[in-house]
Amino acid sequence: MPERYARQIPLIGEEGQRRLAEATVFIAGAGGLGSPVSIYLAEAGVGGIRIADLDVVDESNLNRQILHPADRIGMLKAESSKKTLSALNPECTVTAFAEKIDADSILRMAEGADLIIDCMDNFETRYVLNEASRKLNIPLLHGAVTGFSGQITLIIPNETPCLSCIFPKAETASSAPILGAAAGVVGSMQALEAVRFLVGKPTLAGKLLLYDGASNAVDIFSVKKSPRCQVCGETENL
């Protein structure tokens, strides 16, 4: 095993490290959450990272989007992400998509991945990821952050509540304020959850983690499937 992983192999074992090397994740969004998620997964030795973002780097991104240094303002975030991640770990194969995530494109971009990671900033796209997770039978790791706080859950198709069960009619406030460190904490938690899932450790499946950065509090709640869910409930095909 490469020496770069020597400090984590005692925690996940050589078999766990091999599982990371053989894994592919699809990361939706290269912003405040996508930055720490992708960086830590690349550094952990995940073999394949696919990352999608249509936007370009803007100066207002720089307080939290650590994938992108200031000299890349105006560059496509997908291109910037690939440049950063490939430099951090040349052993990681990075595929970048500078295109919109919609009901059609997500099926192509995420097909064959081991995990879909939601690092988006709006529920419209999150619901697209949720339906794709079910269609492709790929687990979805949801994360969201605003202000000082955030949330995480792991969705396993046909086993746990889906995103629409937990948040049936969620809306996203436009231009919500956000502290960069809060995005870093929640994104790091997502990366840790992704590693746990990929190496077979206990996860947040069926639970919702809420992080309050203003008081440094973490709460974890059990969540239940909704029989009225339009995506995975008993009425989905009616």
XYZ file of C-alpha atoms in Angstrom:
238
model
C 0.000 0.000 0.000
C 1.237 3.542 -0.741
C 2.778 5.311 2.233
C 0.325 8.214 1.843
C -2.413 6.016 3.345
C -0.340 4.679 6.247
C -2.170 6.718 8.903
C -5.665 5.606 7.869
C -5.076 1.922 7.110
C -5.055 1.052 10.852
C -8.615 2.433 10.936
C -10.084 0.876 7.785
C -7.671 -1.986 7.084
C -5.924 -2.868 3.858
C -9.152 -4.351 2.522
C -10.926 -1.066 3.220
C -8.192 0.827 1.394
C -8.559 -1.502 -1.581
C -12.312 -0.875 -1.559
C -11.716 2.857 -1.687
C -9.287 2.444 -4.581
C -11.869 0.421 -6.506
C -14.765 2.788 -5.757
C -16.278 5.485 -7.946
C -18.344 8.353 -6.558
C -20.424 10.940 -8.357
C -20.377 14.361 -6.691
C -23.133 16.784 -7.661
C -21.740 20.272 -7.158
C -18.233 21.698 -6.854
C -19.036 24.460 -4.378
C -19.014 24.871 -0.614
C -19.832 21.220 0.114
C -18.372 19.675 -3.023
C -14.983 21.204 -2.224
C -14.247 19.438 1.095
C -16.082 16.284 0.017
C -14.044 15.854 -3.162
C -10.744 16.901 -1.582
C -11.003 14.478 1.327
C -12.204 11.598 -0.846
C -9.363 12.145 -3.298
C -6.866 12.310 -0.442
C -8.389 9.159 1.112
C -7.648 7.245 -2.085
C -11.048 6.903 -3.747
C -10.129 5.635 -7.194
C -12.706 7.443 -9.304
C -14.326 10.813 -8.732
C -16.903 12.218 -11.114
C -17.839 15.804 -10.348
C -20.452 17.948 -12.081
C -20.973 21.702 -11.970
C -22.092 24.056 -14.735
C -21.028 27.310 -13.074
C -17.827 29.330 -13.273
C -15.734 30.438 -10.309
C -16.916 33.782 -8.928
C -15.231 35.997 -6.349
C -18.188 35.502 -3.984
C -17.402 31.758 -3.914
C -13.974 32.158 -2.401
C -14.970 32.266 1.277
C -15.953 28.593 1.193
C -15.187 26.872 -2.133
C -11.665 25.731 -1.379
C -11.298 23.768 -4.615
C -10.868 27.074 -6.419
C -8.060 29.589 -5.746
C -8.512 33.257 -6.584
C -6.539 33.056 -9.819
C -9.247 30.792 -11.296
C -12.069 33.338 -11.185
C -13.950 32.961 -14.477
C -12.831 29.335 -14.981
C -15.415 26.568 -15.147
C -15.741 24.980 -11.712
C -15.623 21.525 -13.301
C -12.283 22.318 -14.948
C -10.911 23.909 -11.782
C -12.033 20.908 -9.709
C -10.279 18.431 -11.951
C -7.098 20.498 -11.858
C -7.075 20.678 -8.056
C -8.040 17.066 -7.361
C -5.635 15.585 -9.909
C -2.796 17.596 -8.363
C -3.718 16.477 -4.836
C -3.756 12.779 -5.728
C -2.586 11.669 -9.181
C -3.767 8.139 -8.334
C -7.378 9.354 -8.432
C -9.106 9.376 -11.814
C -11.153 12.581 -12.017
C -13.932 13.068 -14.565
C -15.451 16.538 -14.684
C -18.809 17.464 -16.217
C -19.461 21.135 -17.008
C -23.145 20.600 -17.636
C -26.525 20.946 -15.987
C -27.738 18.112 -13.802
C -31.214 17.138 -14.961
C -33.349 14.006 -15.164
C -31.542 12.801 -18.299
C -27.937 13.871 -17.730
C -27.757 12.486 -14.198
C -28.505 8.957 -15.384
C -25.564 9.111 -17.771
C -23.136 10.829 -15.398
C -23.860 8.677 -12.347
C -24.410 5.297 -14.007
C -22.095 2.658 -12.546
C -21.007 4.772 -9.576
C -21.012 3.296 -6.086
C -22.398 6.425 -4.435
C -24.115 9.669 -5.466
C -23.156 12.596 -3.228
C -25.506 15.570 -3.051
C -23.475 18.766 -2.645
C -26.056 21.004 -4.274
C -27.496 24.286 -3.057
C -31.108 23.766 -4.158
C -33.816 21.173 -3.610
C -34.963 21.169 -7.224
C -31.757 19.402 -8.232
C -31.679 17.345 -5.046
C -35.025 15.820 -5.982
C -33.549 14.941 -9.393
C -30.683 13.168 -7.625
C -33.174 11.393 -5.372
C -35.135 9.959 -8.294
C -31.940 8.981 -10.121
C -30.720 7.186 -6.999
C -33.843 5.051 -7.049
C -33.765 4.410 -10.812
C -30.073 3.462 -10.815
C -30.218 1.692 -7.426
C -27.276 3.750 -6.182
C -27.218 5.109 -2.614
C -27.517 8.878 -2.216
C -25.583 10.814 0.425
C -27.461 14.072 1.020
C -25.870 17.151 2.529
C -27.017 20.743 2.897
C -25.657 23.806 4.642
C -26.807 27.367 5.303
C -25.604 29.986 7.749
C -23.802 28.157 10.569
C -25.704 24.883 10.213
C -26.259 21.840 8.038
C -27.660 18.330 7.697
C -26.651 14.906 6.379
C -28.426 11.639 5.661
C -27.652 8.479 3.703
C -30.414 7.097 1.497
C -30.322 3.436 0.455
C -32.866 2.714 -2.312
C -35.652 0.303 -1.250
C -34.320 0.238 2.331
C -34.417 3.706 3.892
C -36.689 6.724 3.494
C -35.836 8.673 0.360
C -35.200 12.416 0.268
C -38.809 13.123 -0.679
C -40.012 11.157 2.358
C -37.913 13.310 4.671
C -38.391 16.641 2.883
C -41.578 16.340 0.797
C -41.865 20.001 -0.221
C -38.588 21.669 0.685
C -37.592 24.953 -0.897
C -34.225 26.687 -1.013
C -33.796 30.352 -0.184
C -31.882 32.192 -2.893
C -28.487 33.658 -1.958
C -28.695 32.314 1.607
C -25.822 33.474 3.833
C -23.199 30.899 4.665
C -20.030 30.734 6.721
C -17.205 28.947 4.921
C -16.164 26.963 7.983
C -19.721 25.619 8.365
C -19.585 24.280 4.811
C -16.202 22.785 5.656
C -17.554 20.984 8.713
C -20.636 19.578 6.971
C -18.669 18.655 3.839
C -16.059 16.886 5.965
C -18.843 14.966 7.713
C -20.178 13.952 4.290
C -16.733 12.759 3.230
C -16.397 10.744 6.438
C -19.836 9.214 5.883
C -18.880 8.343 2.296
C -15.730 6.572 3.486
C -17.689 4.664 6.128
C -20.181 3.531 3.507
C -17.560 2.552 0.930
C -15.510 0.466 3.387
C -18.517 -1.161 5.061
C -18.595 0.679 8.404
C -21.837 1.745 10.202
C -23.546 4.706 8.513
C -26.347 7.246 8.908
C -28.721 5.177 6.783
C -32.244 5.783 8.104
C -31.083 8.706 10.237
C -30.815 12.469 9.831
C -27.859 14.311 11.354
C -28.375 17.999 12.149
C -25.352 20.188 12.864
C -25.729 23.569 14.562
C -22.464 25.444 14.199
C -23.706 28.397 16.237
C -23.765 26.242 19.382
C -21.554 23.335 18.262
C -24.433 20.900 18.753
C -25.054 17.700 16.807
C -28.360 15.824 16.925
C -29.261 12.590 15.155
C -32.860 11.543 14.526
C -34.412 8.405 13.061
C -36.480 9.003 9.917
C -39.317 6.912 8.510
C -40.597 6.131 5.050
C -43.793 7.855 3.990
C -46.453 5.647 2.356
C -47.614 8.774 0.504
C -44.195 9.553 -0.962
C -44.458 10.174 -4.701
C -41.012 8.655 -5.307
C -40.812 5.533 -3.138
C -44.171 5.250 -1.382
C -47.141 2.993 -2.002
C -48.759 5.647 -4.220
C -45.766 6.180 -6.535
C -47.262 4.200 -9.405
C -50.901 5.152 -8.914
